[in-house]
CSV table of C-alpha atoms in Angstrom, one decimal:
chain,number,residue,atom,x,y,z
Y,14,UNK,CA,77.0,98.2,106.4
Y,15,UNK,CA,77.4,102.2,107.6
Y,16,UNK,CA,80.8,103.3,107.4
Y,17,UNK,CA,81.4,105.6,110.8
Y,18,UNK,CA,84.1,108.0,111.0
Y,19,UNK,CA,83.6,107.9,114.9
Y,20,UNK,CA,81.8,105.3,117.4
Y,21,UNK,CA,81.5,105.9,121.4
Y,22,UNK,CA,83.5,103.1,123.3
Y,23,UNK,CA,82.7,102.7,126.8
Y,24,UNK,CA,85.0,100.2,128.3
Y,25,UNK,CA,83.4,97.6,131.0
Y,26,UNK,CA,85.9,95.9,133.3
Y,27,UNK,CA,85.2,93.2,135.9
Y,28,UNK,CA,85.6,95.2,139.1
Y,29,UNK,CA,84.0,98.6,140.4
Y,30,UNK,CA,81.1,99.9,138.4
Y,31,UNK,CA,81.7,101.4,135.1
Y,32,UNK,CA,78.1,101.8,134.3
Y,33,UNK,CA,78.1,105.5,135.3
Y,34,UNK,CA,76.8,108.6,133.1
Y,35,UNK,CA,74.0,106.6,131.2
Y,36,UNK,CA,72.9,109.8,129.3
Y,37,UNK,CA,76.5,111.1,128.6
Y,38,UNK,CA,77.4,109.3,125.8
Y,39,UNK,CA,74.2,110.2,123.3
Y,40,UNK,CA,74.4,113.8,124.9
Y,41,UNK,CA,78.3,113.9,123.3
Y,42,UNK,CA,77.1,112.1,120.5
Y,43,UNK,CA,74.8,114.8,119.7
Y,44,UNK,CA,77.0,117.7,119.5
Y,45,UNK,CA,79.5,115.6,117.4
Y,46,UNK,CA,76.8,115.9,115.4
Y,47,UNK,CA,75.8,119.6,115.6
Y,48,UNK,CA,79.5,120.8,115.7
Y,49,UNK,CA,81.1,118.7,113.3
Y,50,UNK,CA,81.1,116.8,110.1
Y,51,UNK,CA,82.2,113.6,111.0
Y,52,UNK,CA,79.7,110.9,110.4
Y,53,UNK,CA,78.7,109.5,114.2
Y,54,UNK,CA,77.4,106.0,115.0
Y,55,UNK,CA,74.5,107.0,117.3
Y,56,UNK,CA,74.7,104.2,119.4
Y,57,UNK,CA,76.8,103.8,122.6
Y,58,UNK,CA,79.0,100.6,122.0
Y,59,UNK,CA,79.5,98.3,124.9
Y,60,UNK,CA,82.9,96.7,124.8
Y,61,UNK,CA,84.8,94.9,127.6
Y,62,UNK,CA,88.1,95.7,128.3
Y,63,UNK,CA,89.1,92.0,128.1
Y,64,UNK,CA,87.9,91.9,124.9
Y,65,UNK,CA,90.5,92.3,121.8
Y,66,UNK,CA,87.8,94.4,119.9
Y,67,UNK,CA,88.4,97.3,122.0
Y,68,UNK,CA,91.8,97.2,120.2
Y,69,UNK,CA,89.8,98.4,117.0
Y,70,UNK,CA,87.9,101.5,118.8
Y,71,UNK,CA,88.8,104.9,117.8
Y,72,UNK,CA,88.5,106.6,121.0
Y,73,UNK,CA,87.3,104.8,124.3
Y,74,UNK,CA,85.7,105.9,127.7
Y,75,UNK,CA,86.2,104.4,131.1
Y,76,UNK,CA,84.8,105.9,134.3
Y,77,UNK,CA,83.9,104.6,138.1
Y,78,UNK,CA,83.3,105.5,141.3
Y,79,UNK,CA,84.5,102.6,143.1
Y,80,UNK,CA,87.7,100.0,143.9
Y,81,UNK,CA,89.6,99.1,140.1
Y,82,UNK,CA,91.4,95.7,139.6
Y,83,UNK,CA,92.6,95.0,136.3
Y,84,UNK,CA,92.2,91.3,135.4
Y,85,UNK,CA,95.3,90.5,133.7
Y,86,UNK,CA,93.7,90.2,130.2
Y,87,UNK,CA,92.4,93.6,131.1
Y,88,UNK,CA,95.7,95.2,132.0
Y,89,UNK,CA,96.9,93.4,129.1
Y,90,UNK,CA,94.6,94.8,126.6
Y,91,UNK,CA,94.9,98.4,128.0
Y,92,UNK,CA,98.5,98.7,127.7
Y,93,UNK,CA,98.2,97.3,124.3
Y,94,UNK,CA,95.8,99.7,123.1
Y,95,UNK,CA,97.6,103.1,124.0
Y,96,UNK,CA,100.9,101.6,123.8
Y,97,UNK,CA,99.3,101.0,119.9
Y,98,UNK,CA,97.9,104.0,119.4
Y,99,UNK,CA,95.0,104.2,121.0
Y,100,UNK,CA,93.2,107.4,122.7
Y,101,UNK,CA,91.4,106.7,126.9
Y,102,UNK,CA,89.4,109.0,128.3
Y,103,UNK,CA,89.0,107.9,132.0
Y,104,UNK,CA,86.9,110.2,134.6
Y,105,UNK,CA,86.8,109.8,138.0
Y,106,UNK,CA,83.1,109.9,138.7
Y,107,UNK,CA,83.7,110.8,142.8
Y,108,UNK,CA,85.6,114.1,142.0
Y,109,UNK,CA,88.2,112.9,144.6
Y,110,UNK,CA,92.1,113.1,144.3
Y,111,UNK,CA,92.4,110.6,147.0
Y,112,UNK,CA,89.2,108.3,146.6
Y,113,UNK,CA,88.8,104.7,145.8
Y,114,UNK,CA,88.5,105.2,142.0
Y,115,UNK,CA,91.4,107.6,141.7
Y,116,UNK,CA,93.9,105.4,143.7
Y,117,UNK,CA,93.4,102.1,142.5
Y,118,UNK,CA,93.3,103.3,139.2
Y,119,UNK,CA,96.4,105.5,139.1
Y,120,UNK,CA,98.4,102.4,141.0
Y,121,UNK,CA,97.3,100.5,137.8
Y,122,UNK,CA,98.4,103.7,135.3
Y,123,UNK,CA,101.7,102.9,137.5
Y,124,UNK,CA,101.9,98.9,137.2
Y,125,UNK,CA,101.4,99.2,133.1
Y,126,UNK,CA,103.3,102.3,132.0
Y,127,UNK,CA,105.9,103.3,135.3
Y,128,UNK,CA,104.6,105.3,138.4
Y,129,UNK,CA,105.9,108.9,136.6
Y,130,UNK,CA,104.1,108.5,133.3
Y,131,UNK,CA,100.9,110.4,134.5
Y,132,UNK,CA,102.1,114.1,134.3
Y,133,UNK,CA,100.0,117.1,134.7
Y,134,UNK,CA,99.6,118.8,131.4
Y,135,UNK,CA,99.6,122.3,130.7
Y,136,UNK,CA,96.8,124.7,129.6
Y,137,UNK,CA,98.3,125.6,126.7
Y,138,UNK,CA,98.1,122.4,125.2
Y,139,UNK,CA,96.6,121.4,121.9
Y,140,UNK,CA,93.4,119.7,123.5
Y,141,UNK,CA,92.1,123.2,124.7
Y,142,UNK,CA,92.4,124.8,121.4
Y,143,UNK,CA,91.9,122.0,118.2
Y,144,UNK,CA,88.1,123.0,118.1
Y,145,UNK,CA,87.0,125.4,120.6
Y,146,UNK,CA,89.4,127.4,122.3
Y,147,UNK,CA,89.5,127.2,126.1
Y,148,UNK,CA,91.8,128.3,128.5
Y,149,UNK,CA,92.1,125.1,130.4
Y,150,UNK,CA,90.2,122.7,131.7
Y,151,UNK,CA,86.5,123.9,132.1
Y,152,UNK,CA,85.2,123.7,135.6
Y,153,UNK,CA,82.1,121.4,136.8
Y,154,UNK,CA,79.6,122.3,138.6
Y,155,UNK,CA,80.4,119.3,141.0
Y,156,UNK,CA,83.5,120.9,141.6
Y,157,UNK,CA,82.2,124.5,142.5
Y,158,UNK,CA,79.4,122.6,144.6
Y,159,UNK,CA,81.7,121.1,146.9
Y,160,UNK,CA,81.2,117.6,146.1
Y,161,UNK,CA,84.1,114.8,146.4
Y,162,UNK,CA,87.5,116.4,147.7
Y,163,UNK,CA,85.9,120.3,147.7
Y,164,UNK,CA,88.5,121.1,145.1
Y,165,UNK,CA,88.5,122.9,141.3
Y,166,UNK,CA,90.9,121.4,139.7
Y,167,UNK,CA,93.0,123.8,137.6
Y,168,UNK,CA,94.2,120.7,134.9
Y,169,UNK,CA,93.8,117.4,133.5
Y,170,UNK,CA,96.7,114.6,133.6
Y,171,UNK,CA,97.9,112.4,130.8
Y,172,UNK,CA,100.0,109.7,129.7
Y,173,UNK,CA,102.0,110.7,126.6
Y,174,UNK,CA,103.6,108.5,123.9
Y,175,UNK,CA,105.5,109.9,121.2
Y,176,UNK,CA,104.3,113.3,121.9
Y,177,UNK,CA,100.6,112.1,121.9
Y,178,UNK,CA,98.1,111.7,124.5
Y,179,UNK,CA,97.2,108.8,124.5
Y,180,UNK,CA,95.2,108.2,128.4
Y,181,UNK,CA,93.7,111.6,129.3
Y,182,UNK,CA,92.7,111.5,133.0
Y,183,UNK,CA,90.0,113.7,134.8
Y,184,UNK,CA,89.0,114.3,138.3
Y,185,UNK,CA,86.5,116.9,137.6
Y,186,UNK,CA,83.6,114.2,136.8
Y,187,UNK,CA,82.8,115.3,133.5
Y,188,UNK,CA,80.6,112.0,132.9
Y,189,UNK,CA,78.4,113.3,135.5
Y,190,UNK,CA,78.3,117.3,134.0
Y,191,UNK,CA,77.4,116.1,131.0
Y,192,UNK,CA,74.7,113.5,131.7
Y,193,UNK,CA,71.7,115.2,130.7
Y,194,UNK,CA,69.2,114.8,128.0
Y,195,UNK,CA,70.6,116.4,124.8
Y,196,UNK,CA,67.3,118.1,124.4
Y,197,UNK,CA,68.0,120.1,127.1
Y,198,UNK,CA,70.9,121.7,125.8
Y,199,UNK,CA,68.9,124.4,124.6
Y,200,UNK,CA,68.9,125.9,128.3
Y,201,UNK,CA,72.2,126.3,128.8
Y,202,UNK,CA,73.6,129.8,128.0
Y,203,UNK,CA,76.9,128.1,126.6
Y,204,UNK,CA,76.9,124.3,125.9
Y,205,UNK,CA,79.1,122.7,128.3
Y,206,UNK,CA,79.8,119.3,126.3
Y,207,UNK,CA,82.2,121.3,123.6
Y,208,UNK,CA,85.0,120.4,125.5
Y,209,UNK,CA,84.1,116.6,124.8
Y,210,UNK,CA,84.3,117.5,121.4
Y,211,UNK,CA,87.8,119.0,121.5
Y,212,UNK,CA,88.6,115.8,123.3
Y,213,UNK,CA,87.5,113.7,120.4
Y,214,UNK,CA,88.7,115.6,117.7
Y,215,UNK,CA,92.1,115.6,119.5
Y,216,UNK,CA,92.2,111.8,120.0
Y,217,UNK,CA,90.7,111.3,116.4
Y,218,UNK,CA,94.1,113.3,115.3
Y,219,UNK,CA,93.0,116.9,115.3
């Protein structure tokens, strides 16, 4: 059997609709690939929250658009996993500070770990500069079109444990910035999935 230093996890849960972004994953995939030397499973791994092999993942990715209700094996499982260790990307697919997504699922950030553990973090922290260097958070293009709440958001929130990130929360819609064909990449002046490798190097221990 192939031994992976990194697989893509993509959480399902019961409620909303996590099947956003179908191109995202092999797109980040790929410039794991280019960019570094870690050996990448190419294939997108399917894994429900409820189940106790997401406990295993290295890195997993949760997204919606629409109303989030953790079944209690889900909750369960979630706070298990960071509280264990584990690394959550979660992106709000509607861009929208005060949308379905981003309140129902920041009221169950606030049931699992206590409504102050998401915090703002700053731009000089270690996710913008383990790989590539960036001065923040890099802007979407669904942000500077207008879509969802008509804002650029200037930062990313967290939860942190022992100093770590260990749920890094977007409402810029990254999943939907970088859902393109990786082929396509060549067109781009500057690549704009780098900063999903910074993400993953950082929650692989970079």
């Amino acid at each position: 059997m192939a031994h992976y230093d990194f697989y893509f996890t993509r959480l399902t849960y019961e409620s909303g609709d996590w099947d956003v972004d179908i191109r995202m994953p092999s797109n980040v995939l790929n410039s794991l690939v280019e960019y570094t030397t870690l050996r990448v499973d190419p294939a997108e791994r399917l894994v429900a929250l409820s189940d106790p092999k997401m406990l295993e993942a290295p890195f997993c990715y949760l997204a919606g658009h629409k109303l989030v209700q953790f079944t209690p094996s889900e909750r369960r499982n979630f706070e298990r996993y960071v509280k264990g260790g584990g690394f959550v990307f979660v992106d709000d697919c509607n861009h929208d500070i005060d949308g379905l997504f981003a309140k129902s699922f920041e009221a169950e950030l606030a049931r699992m770990f206590g409504p102050k553990a998401l915090k703002k973090i700053p731009n000089t922290h270690p996710l913008y500069s383990c790989f590539f260097k960036f001065d923040g958070p890099p802007n979407t293009a669904v942000e500077l079109n207008g879509w969802g709440d008509d804002l650029v958001h200037e930062y990313l929130r967290a939860i942190e444990i022992d100093g770590r990130v260990r749920v890094l929360y977007s409402n810029k819609d990254y999943g939907c910035e970088w859902d393109y064909d990786f082929r396509n990449k060549r067109w781009l002046a500057v690549d704009n999935t780098r900063f999903a490798v910074n993400i993953i190097q950082y929650a692989l221990g970079a």
